[in-house]
PDB file of C-alpha atoms and ligand atoms in Angstrom:
ATOM      1  CA  MET M   1     -37.983 -82.889  48.384  1.00 75.00           C
ATOM      2  CA  SER M   2     -35.712 -85.633  48.206  1.00 81.00           C
ATOM      3  CA  HIS M   3     -31.748 -85.035  47.764  1.00 80.00           C
ATOM      4  CA  ARG M   4     -32.137 -86.961  44.011  1.00 82.00           C
ATOM      5  CA  SER M   5     -34.817 -84.682  42.943  1.00 87.00           C
ATOM      6  CA  PHE M   6     -33.427 -81.535  44.340  1.00 87.00           C
ATOM      7  CA  SER M   7     -30.182 -82.358  42.390  1.00 93.00           C
ATOM      8  CA  PHE M   8     -32.359 -83.078  39.146  1.00 94.00           C
ATOM      9  CA  TYR M   9     -33.892 -79.450  39.644  1.00 94.00           C
ATOM     10  CA  LYS M  10     -30.602 -78.041  40.438  1.00 96.00           C
ATOM     11  CA  ARG M  11     -28.803 -79.630  37.372  1.00 97.00           C
ATOM     12  CA  MET M  12     -31.983 -78.293  35.491  1.00 97.00           C
ATOM     13  CA  VAL M  13     -31.818 -74.496  36.604  1.00 97.00           C
ATOM     14  CA  PHE M  14     -27.920 -74.662  36.112  1.00 98.00           C
ATOM     15  CA  ILE M  15     -28.819 -75.579  32.242  1.00 98.00           C
ATOM     16  CA  LEU M  16     -31.314 -72.747  31.869  1.00 98.00           C
ATOM     17  CA  CYS M  17     -29.052 -70.277  33.506  1.00 98.00           C
ATOM     18  CA  LEU M  18     -26.639 -70.695  30.639  1.00 98.00           C
ATOM     19  CA  LEU M  19     -29.360 -70.298  28.187  1.00 98.00           C
ATOM     20  CA  PRO M  20     -28.688 -66.381  27.773  1.00 98.00           C
ATOM     21  CA  ALA M  21     -25.239 -66.799  26.941  1.00 98.00           C
ATOM     22  CA  LEU M  22     -26.185 -69.547  24.564  1.00 98.00           C
ATOM     23  CA  LEU M  23     -28.651 -67.577  22.830  1.00 98.00           C
ATOM     24  CA  LEU M  24     -26.352 -64.385  22.505  1.00 98.00           C
ATOM     25  CA  LEU M  25     -23.814 -67.218  20.837  1.00 98.00           C
ATOM     26  CA  GLU M  26     -26.729 -67.845  18.300  1.00 98.00           C
ATOM     27  CA  GLY M  27     -27.336 -63.893  17.545  1.00 98.00           C
ATOM     28  CA  VAL M  28     -23.735 -63.796  16.811  1.00 97.00           C
ATOM     29  CA  LEU M  29     -23.350 -67.033  14.671  1.00 98.00           C
ATOM     30  CA  ASN M  30     -26.313 -66.217  12.886  1.00 97.00           C
ATOM     31  CA  ASP M  31     -26.026 -62.298  12.490  1.00 97.00           C
ATOM     32  CA  ARG M  32     -29.030 -61.727  14.497  1.00 97.00           C
ATOM     33  CA  LEU M  33     -28.060 -58.915  16.765  1.00 97.00           C
ATOM     34  CA  GLY M  34     -28.915 -55.902  14.554  1.00 96.00           C
ATOM     35  CA  SER M  35     -27.129 -53.115  12.968  1.00 96.00           C
ATOM     36  CA  ASN M  36     -24.844 -52.999  15.768  1.00 97.00           C
ATOM     37  CA  PRO M  37     -23.977 -56.395  17.080  1.00 97.00           C
ATOM     38  CA  ILE M  38     -21.078 -55.294  19.465  1.00 98.00           C
ATOM     39  CA  GLU M  39     -23.247 -52.771  21.159  1.00 97.00           C
ATOM     40  CA  ALA M  40     -26.136 -55.470  21.295  1.00 98.00           C
ATOM     41  CA  LEU M  41     -23.896 -57.886  22.809  1.00 98.00           C
ATOM     42  CA  VAL M  42     -22.314 -55.338  25.686  1.00 98.00           C
ATOM     43  CA  ARG M  43     -25.744 -54.338  26.490  1.00 98.00           C
ATOM     44  CA  GLN M  44     -27.676 -57.671  26.420  1.00 98.00           C
ATOM     45  CA  SER M  45     -25.099 -59.055  28.748  1.00 98.00           C
ATOM     46  CA  GLY M  46     -25.354 -56.511  31.137  1.00 98.00           C
ATOM     47  CA  ASP M  47     -29.125 -56.663  31.112  1.00 98.00           C
ATOM     48  CA  TRP M  48     -28.555 -60.698  31.966  1.00 98.00           C
ATOM     49  CA  THR M  49     -26.195 -59.372  34.945  1.00 98.00           C
ATOM     50  CA  LEU M  50     -28.506 -57.115  36.521  1.00 98.00           C
ATOM     51  CA  ARG M  51     -31.252 -59.856  36.040  1.00 98.00           C
ATOM     52  CA  PHE M  52     -29.144 -62.716  37.646  1.00 98.00           C
ATOM     53  CA  LEU M  53     -27.885 -60.079  40.416  1.00 98.00           C
ATOM     54  CA  PHE M  54     -31.866 -59.555  41.232  1.00 98.00           C
ATOM     55  CA  ILE M  55     -32.802 -63.393  40.683  1.00 98.00           C
ATOM     56  CA  THR M  56     -29.804 -63.870  43.636  1.00 98.00           C
ATOM     57  CA  LEU M  57     -31.642 -61.228  45.651  1.00 98.00           C
ATOM     58  CA  SER M  58     -34.893 -62.921  45.397  1.00 98.00           C
ATOM     59  CA  ILE M  59     -33.833 -66.129  46.964  1.00 97.00           C
ATOM     60  CA  SER M  60     -34.157 -64.989  50.349  1.00 95.00           C
ATOM     61  CA  PRO M  61     -37.586 -63.590  49.949  1.00 95.00           C
ATOM     62  CA  LEU M  62     -38.719 -66.613  48.074  1.00 95.00           C
ATOM     63  CA  ARG M  63     -37.607 -68.996  51.365  1.00 94.00           C
ATOM     64  CA  LYS M  64     -39.706 -66.849  53.334  1.00 91.00           C
ATOM     65  CA  LEU M  65     -42.655 -66.782  51.528  1.00 91.00           C
ATOM     66  CA  THR M  66     -42.529 -70.206  50.721  1.00 91.00           C
ATOM     67  CA  GLY M  67     -41.216 -71.658  53.761  1.00 90.00           C
ATOM     68  CA  GLN M  68     -38.944 -73.999  51.752  1.00 89.00           C
ATOM     69  CA  SER M  69     -35.324 -73.817  52.712  1.00 90.00           C
ATOM     70  CA  TYR M  70     -34.102 -75.438  49.373  1.00 90.00           C
ATOM     71  CA  TRP M  71     -34.317 -72.131  47.523  1.00 94.00           C
ATOM     72  CA  ILE M  72     -31.081 -70.984  49.460  1.00 94.00           C
ATOM     73  CA  ARG M  73     -29.214 -74.357  47.954  1.00 94.00           C
ATOM     74  CA  LEU M  74     -29.624 -72.528  44.607  1.00 97.00           C
ATOM     75  CA  ARG M  75     -28.073 -69.519  46.042  1.00 97.00           C
ATOM     76  CA  ARG M  76     -24.665 -69.966  45.377  1.00 97.00           C
ATOM     77  CA  MET M  77     -24.847 -71.383  41.890  1.00 98.00           C
ATOM     78  CA  LEU M  78     -26.805 -68.149  40.964  1.00 98.00           C
ATOM     79  CA  GLY M  79     -24.486 -65.791  42.390  1.00 98.00           C
ATOM     80  CA  LEU M  80     -21.962 -67.255  40.383  1.00 98.00           C
ATOM     81  CA  TYR M  81     -24.061 -66.756  37.279  1.00 98.00           C
ATOM     82  CA  THR M  82     -24.151 -63.216  38.220  1.00 98.00           C
ATOM     83  CA  PHE M  83     -20.385 -63.289  38.118  1.00 98.00           C
ATOM     84  CA  PHE M  84     -20.350 -64.997  35.105  1.00 98.00           C
ATOM     85  CA  TYR M  85     -22.617 -62.525  33.006  1.00 98.00           C
ATOM     86  CA  ALA M  86     -20.623 -59.731  34.841  1.00 98.00           C
ATOM     87  CA  SER M  87     -17.408 -60.999  33.613  1.00 98.00           C
ATOM     88  CA  LEU M  88     -18.848 -61.823  30.276  1.00 98.00           C
ATOM     89  CA  HIS M  89     -20.095 -57.996  29.824  1.00 98.00           C
ATOM     90  CA  VAL M  90     -17.095 -56.413  30.781  1.00 98.00           C
ATOM     91  CA  SER M  91     -14.840 -58.836  28.645  1.00 98.00           C
ATOM     92  CA  LEU M  92     -17.138 -57.969  25.981  1.00 98.00           C
ATOM     93  CA  TYR M  93     -16.548 -54.348  26.399  1.00 98.00           C
ATOM     94  CA  ILE M  94     -12.960 -54.559  27.040  1.00 98.00           C
ATOM     95  CA  GLY M  95     -12.527 -56.773  23.898  1.00 98.00           C
ATOM     96  CA  LEU M  96     -14.806 -56.107  21.291  1.00 98.00           C
ATOM     97  CA  ASP M  97     -16.001 -52.475  22.248  1.00 98.00           C
ATOM     98  CA  LYS M  98     -12.664 -51.193  23.204  1.00 98.00           C
ATOM     99  CA  PHE M  99     -10.528 -53.790  21.340  1.00 97.00           C
ATOM    100  CA  LEU M 100      -7.846 -53.588  24.039  1.00 98.00           C
ATOM    101  CA  TYR M 101      -7.180 -50.019  23.743  1.00 98.00           C
ATOM    102  CA  TRP M 102      -6.618 -49.478  27.336  1.00 98.00           C
ATOM    103  CA  ASP M 103      -5.693 -45.926  26.814  1.00 98.00           C
ATOM    104  CA  GLU M 104      -9.280 -45.348  26.319  1.00 98.00           C
ATOM    105  CA  ILE M 105     -10.742 -47.552  28.699  1.00 98.00           C
ATOM    106  CA  VAL M 106      -8.727 -46.010  31.072  1.00 98.00           C
ATOM    107  CA  GLU M 107     -10.234 -42.601  29.690  1.00 98.00           C
ATOM    108  CA  ASP M 108     -13.713 -43.886  29.837  1.00 98.00           C
ATOM    109  CA  ILE M 109     -13.217 -44.808  33.590  1.00 98.00           C
ATOM    110  CA  PHE M 110     -12.366 -41.154  34.509  1.00 98.00           C
ATOM    111  CA  GLU M 111     -14.531 -39.534  32.240  1.00 98.00           C
ATOM    112  CA  ARG M 112     -17.639 -41.646  31.878  1.00 98.00           C
ATOM    113  CA  PRO M 113     -19.262 -41.876  35.562  1.00 98.00           C
ATOM    114  CA  PHE M 114     -21.555 -44.902  34.360  1.00 98.00           C
ATOM    115  CA  ILE M 115     -18.344 -46.741  33.669  1.00 98.00           C
ATOM    116  CA  THR M 116     -17.101 -46.080  36.839  1.00 98.00           C
ATOM    117  CA  ILE M 117     -20.148 -46.978  38.652  1.00 98.00           C
ATOM    118  CA  GLY M 118     -19.784 -50.215  36.584  1.00 98.00           C
ATOM    119  CA  LEU M 119     -16.441 -50.859  37.382  1.00 98.00           C
ATOM    120  CA  LEU M 120     -16.721 -50.344  40.980  1.00 98.00           C
ATOM    121  CA  SER M 121     -19.904 -52.851  40.970  1.00 98.00           C
ATOM    122  CA  PHE M 122     -17.698 -55.291  39.149  1.00 98.00           C
ATOM    123  CA  LEU M 123     -14.645 -55.065  41.505  1.00 98.00           C
ATOM    124  CA  LEU M 124     -16.989 -55.366  44.696  1.00 98.00           C
ATOM    125  CA  LEU M 125     -18.646 -58.742  43.010  1.00 98.00           C
ATOM    126  CA  ILE M 126     -14.883 -60.265  42.786  1.00 98.00           C
ATOM    127  CA  PRO M 127     -14.453 -60.886  46.553  1.00 98.00           C
ATOM    128  CA  LEU M 128     -17.895 -62.465  46.936  1.00 98.00           C
ATOM    129  CA  ALA M 129     -17.242 -64.896  44.013  1.00 98.00           C
ATOM    130  CA  VAL M 130     -13.642 -65.920  45.256  1.00 98.00           C
ATOM    131  CA  THR M 131     -15.091 -66.454  48.890  1.00 98.00           C
ATOM    132  CA  SER M 132     -18.337 -68.525  47.718  1.00 96.00           C
ATOM    133  CA  THR M 133     -16.690 -71.786  48.636  1.00 96.00           C
ATOM    134  CA  GLN M 134     -17.702 -73.809  51.402  1.00 94.00           C
ATOM    135  CA  LYS M 135     -13.824 -73.697  52.535  1.00 97.00           C
ATOM    136  CA  MET M 136     -13.986 -70.062  52.747  1.00 97.00           C
ATOM    137  CA  ILE M 137     -17.532 -69.723  54.661  1.00 96.00           C
ATOM    138  CA  ARG M 138     -15.812 -72.032  56.984  1.00 96.00           C
ATOM    139  CA  ARG M 139     -12.922 -69.812  57.346  1.00 97.00           C
ATOM    140  CA  LEU M 140     -14.232 -66.594  57.440  1.00 97.00           C
ATOM    141  CA  GLY M 141     -17.119 -67.414  59.953  1.00 96.00           C
ATOM    142  CA  LYS M 142     -19.309 -64.265  60.964  1.00 95.00           C
ATOM    143  CA  ASN M 143     -17.149 -62.387  58.481  1.00 97.00           C
ATOM    144  CA  TRP M 144     -18.426 -64.135  55.325  1.00 97.00           C
ATOM    145  CA  LEU M 145     -22.103 -62.691  56.308  1.00 96.00           C
ATOM    146  CA  ARG M 146     -20.313 -59.497  56.857  1.00 97.00           C
ATOM    147  CA  LEU M 147     -18.793 -59.328  53.542  1.00 98.00           C
ATOM    148  CA  HIS M 148     -21.460 -60.824  51.535  1.00 97.00           C
ATOM    149  CA  ARG M 149     -23.886 -57.875  52.725  1.00 97.00           C
ATOM    150  CA  MET M 150     -21.869 -56.186  50.104  1.00 98.00           C
ATOM    151  CA  ILE M 151     -24.294 -57.533  47.486  1.00 98.00           C
ATOM    152  CA  TYR M 152     -26.638 -54.954  48.671  1.00 98.00           C
ATOM    153  CA  LEU M 153     -24.304 -52.183  47.783  1.00 98.00           C
ATOM    154  CA  ILE M 154     -23.462 -53.822  44.439  1.00 98.00           C
ATOM    155  CA  SER M 155     -27.094 -54.041  43.732  1.00 98.00           C
ATOM    156  CA  ILE M 156     -27.597 -50.537  44.075  1.00 98.00           C
ATOM    157  CA  THR M 157     -24.474 -49.232  42.065  1.00 98.00           C
ATOM    158  CA  ALA M 158     -25.345 -51.604  39.434  1.00 98.00           C
ATOM    159  CA  VAL M 159     -28.600 -50.095  39.022  1.00 98.00           C
ATOM    160  CA  LEU M 160     -27.239 -46.823  39.046  1.00 98.00           C
ATOM    161  CA  HIS M 161     -24.979 -47.564  36.650  1.00 98.00           C
ATOM    162  CA  PHE M 162     -28.026 -48.462  34.221  1.00 98.00           C
ATOM    163  CA  TYR M 163     -29.626 -45.101  35.280  1.00 97.00           C
ATOM    164  CA  MET M 164     -26.545 -43.308  34.393  1.00 97.00           C
ATOM    165  CA  MET M 165     -25.890 -44.804  31.161  1.00 96.00           C
ATOM    166  CA  VAL M 166     -29.334 -44.152  29.965  1.00 95.00           C
ATOM    167  CA  LYS M 167     -29.748 -41.102  28.305  1.00 82.00           C
ATOM    168  CA  ALA M 168     -33.485 -40.166  27.314  1.00 88.00           C
ATOM    169  CA  ASP M 169     -36.157 -42.992  27.990  1.00 90.00           C
ATOM    170  CA  THR M 170     -35.651 -43.925  31.911  1.00 92.00           C
ATOM    171  CA  GLN M 171     -38.329 -46.157  31.909  1.00 96.00           C
ATOM    172  CA  GLU M 172     -36.457 -49.414  32.254  1.00 96.00           C
ATOM    173  CA  PRO M 173     -33.958 -48.516  34.953  1.00 97.00           C
ATOM    174  CA  TRP M 174     -37.125 -47.279  36.956  1.00 97.00           C
ATOM    175  CA  ILE M 175     -38.758 -50.571  36.758  1.00 98.00           C
ATOM    176  CA  TYR M 176     -35.416 -51.956  38.061  1.00 98.00           C
ATOM    177  CA  ILE M 177     -35.307 -49.362  40.903  1.00 98.00           C
ATOM    178  CA  PHE M 178     -38.793 -50.669  41.964  1.00 98.00           C
ATOM    179  CA  ILE M 179     -38.142 -54.197  42.114  1.00 98.00           C
ATOM    180  CA  LEU M 180     -34.951 -53.298  43.919  1.00 98.00           C
ATOM    181  CA  THR M 181     -36.742 -51.540  46.288  1.00 97.00           C
ATOM    182  CA  LEU M 182     -39.133 -53.869  46.844  1.00 97.00           C
ATOM    183  CA  LEU M 183     -36.046 -56.526  47.160  1.00 97.00           C
ATOM    184  CA  LEU M 184     -34.172 -54.614  49.918  1.00 97.00           C
ATOM    185  CA  ALA M 185     -37.662 -53.515  51.703  1.00 95.00           C
ATOM    186  CA  PHE M 186     -38.144 -57.221  52.155  1.00 92.00           C
ATOM    187  CA  ARG M 187     -35.029 -57.416  54.274  1.00 90.00           C
ATOM    188  CA  LEU M 188     -36.485 -54.982  56.989  1.00 89.00           C
ATOM    189  CA  PRO M 189     -37.585 -56.369  60.027  1.00 82.00           C
ATOM    190  CA  LEU M 190     -41.713 -56.115  60.213  1.00 77.00           C
ATOM    191  CA  PRO M 191     -43.468 -54.721  63.156  1.00 73.00           C
ATOM    192  CA  ILE M 192     -46.325 -57.182  62.242  1.00 75.00           C
ATOM    193  CA  LYS M 193     -46.133 -60.741  61.352  1.00 77.00           C
ATOM    194  CA  ILE M 194     -48.100 -61.372  58.135  1.00 75.00           C
ATOM    195  CA  PRO M 195     -49.856 -64.820  58.237  1.00 78.00           C
ATOM    196  CA  LEU M 196     -49.161 -66.721  54.955  1.00 81.00           C
ATOM    197  CA  PRO M 197     -52.145 -69.210  54.586  1.00 80.00           C
ATOM    198  CA  TRP M 198     -49.711 -71.771  52.315  1.00 78.00           C
ATOM    199  CA  ARG M 199     -46.981 -71.568  55.120  1.00 73.00           C
ATOM    200  CA  LYS M 200     -47.427 -74.190  57.955  1.00 64.00           C
ATOM    201  CA  GLY M 201     -47.209 -72.433  61.473  1.00 61.00           C
ATOM    202  CA  SER M 202     -47.090 -68.698  59.993  1.00 59.00           C
TER     203      SER M 202
HETATM  204  C1  HEM K   1     -22.230 -55.641  38.128  1.00 78.62           C
HETATM  205  C2  HEM K   1     -21.680 -54.955  37.257  1.00 78.62           C
HETATM  206  C3  HEM K   1     -22.524 -54.413  36.055  1.00 78.62           C
HETATM  207  C4  HEM K   1     -24.079 -54.919  35.658  1.00 78.62           C
HETATM  208  C5  HEM K   1     -24.890 -55.370  36.487  1.00 78.62           C
HETATM  209  C6  HEM K   1     -23.653 -53.834  34.538  1.00 78.62           C
HETATM  210  C7  HEM K   1     -25.332 -53.905  33.749  1.00 78.62           C
HETATM  211  C8  HEM K   1     -25.286 -52.796  32.781  1.00 78.62           C
HETATM  212  C9  HEM K   1     -26.536 -52.722  32.009  1.00 78.62           C
HETATM  213  C10 HEM K   1     -27.811 -53.364  32.471  1.00 78.62           C
HETATM  214  C11 HEM K   1     -26.626 -52.081  31.136  1.00 78.62           C
HETATM  215  C12 HEM K   1     -27.335 -51.528  30.146  1.00 78.62           C
HETATM  216  C13 HEM K   1     -28.214 -52.404  28.994  1.00 78.62           C
HETATM  217  C14 HEM K   1     -29.188 -51.796  28.290  1.00 78.62           C
HETATM  218  O1  HEM K   1     -29.082 -50.758  27.233  1.00 78.62           O
HETATM  219  O2  HEM K   1     -30.277 -52.346  27.936  1.00 78.62           O
HETATM  220  C15 HEM K   1     -25.127 -51.782  30.799  1.00 78.62           C
HETATM  221  C16 HEM K   1     -24.329 -51.154  29.974  1.00 78.62           C
HETATM  222  C17 HEM K   1     -23.390 -51.099  29.613  1.00 78.62           C
HETATM  223  N1  HEM K   1     -22.334 -51.514  30.739  1.00 78.62           N
HETATM  224 FE1  HEM K   1     -22.351 -52.515  32.510  1.00 78.62          FE
HETATM  225  N2  HEM K   1     -22.777 -53.349  34.173  1.00 78.62           N
HETATM  226  C18 HEM K   1     -22.023 -53.870  35.089  1.00 78.62           C
HETATM  227  C19 HEM K   1     -20.623 -53.309  34.914  1.00 78.62           C
HETATM  228  C20 HEM K   1     -19.795 -52.592  33.938  1.00 78.62           C
HETATM  229  C21 HEM K   1     -18.286 -52.654  34.229  1.00 78.62           C
HETATM  230  C22 HEM K   1     -17.412 -52.914  34.783  1.00 78.62           C
HETATM  231  C23 HEM K   1     -18.371 -51.709  32.760  1.00 78.62           C
HETATM  232  C24 HEM K   1     -17.034 -51.646  31.826  1.00 78.62           C
HETATM  233  C25 HEM K   1     -15.785 -51.331  32.507  1.00 78.62           C
HETATM  234  C26 HEM K   1     -19.720 -51.686  31.960  1.00 78.62           C
HETATM  235  C27 HEM K   1     -20.043 -51.084  30.387  1.00 78.62           C
HETATM  236  C28 HEM K   1     -20.880 -50.951  30.199  1.00 78.62           C
HETATM  237  C29 HEM K   1     -21.387 -50.397  28.807  1.00 78.62           C
HETATM  238  C30 HEM K   1     -19.881 -49.917  27.621  1.00 78.62           C
HETATM  239  C31 HEM K   1     -22.382 -50.455  28.514  1.00 78.62           C
HETATM  240  C32 HEM K   1     -23.249 -50.009  27.287  1.00 78.62           C
HETATM  241  C33 HEM K   1     -23.402 -48.475  26.951  1.00 78.62           C
HETATM  242  C34 HEM K   1     -23.949 -48.258  25.616  1.00 78.62           C
HETATM  243  O3  HEM K   1     -24.128 -48.818  24.784  1.00 78.62           O
HETATM  244  O4  HEM K   1     -24.106 -47.012  25.273  1.00 78.62           O
HETATM  245  N3  HEM K   1     -20.797 -52.623  32.900  1.00 78.62           N
HETATM  246  N4  HEM K   1     -24.445 -52.526  32.172  1.00 78.62           N
END
């Protein structure tokens, strides 16, 4: 793919990734979020954080399966979008759900384990977002890779946050657990080489 057409696709992906946030905004403006709009906003932004986390984790498998390296050039943007949706989710919880009542927030952190785990996931995402620039990649060298492997731990704690939050119907968290297992299993070295007919030389 030429540099020009890749830049075009990258811009398209950038706009596409903004759509969930715009749809949430549209829901607010047109009063389309149901009887409890604050809960809907917190929950939907949480869903999108998890989805973007998984999309980011899919990049490596996609590169391996297709043999195309341009996927990797989308990874930083997708990772930053994960952080953007996580920040939105946390801000909506703090600003709208808790209305900046810090006592209640601290109480939640200590008394509701799913909030504690969510906070841990968010705090672990911060160093990854901060070190996502080319300058930091160069400066940290091999440590950059080590640090960014934390994404696997984050994905586990994020799914756990969702699982612990759900009280009765755990079907949706189980779907995420299943997808995450596949995404993580893909990282394991295979004892045999599976031929992929669409990949040259595989
Ligand atoms: C990477 C970080 C995080 C991810 C991926 C994430 C993801 C999610 C998901 C998927 C849901 C469930 C949405 C649904 O019901 O469909 C959720 C709900 C929620 N999360 Fe998070 N979350 C994260 C961090 C946090 C943090 C840091 C907090 C607060 C400090 C938080 C507070 C909440 C709350 C209050 C709910 C809704 C609970 C309810 O309505 O009963 N989350 N989150």
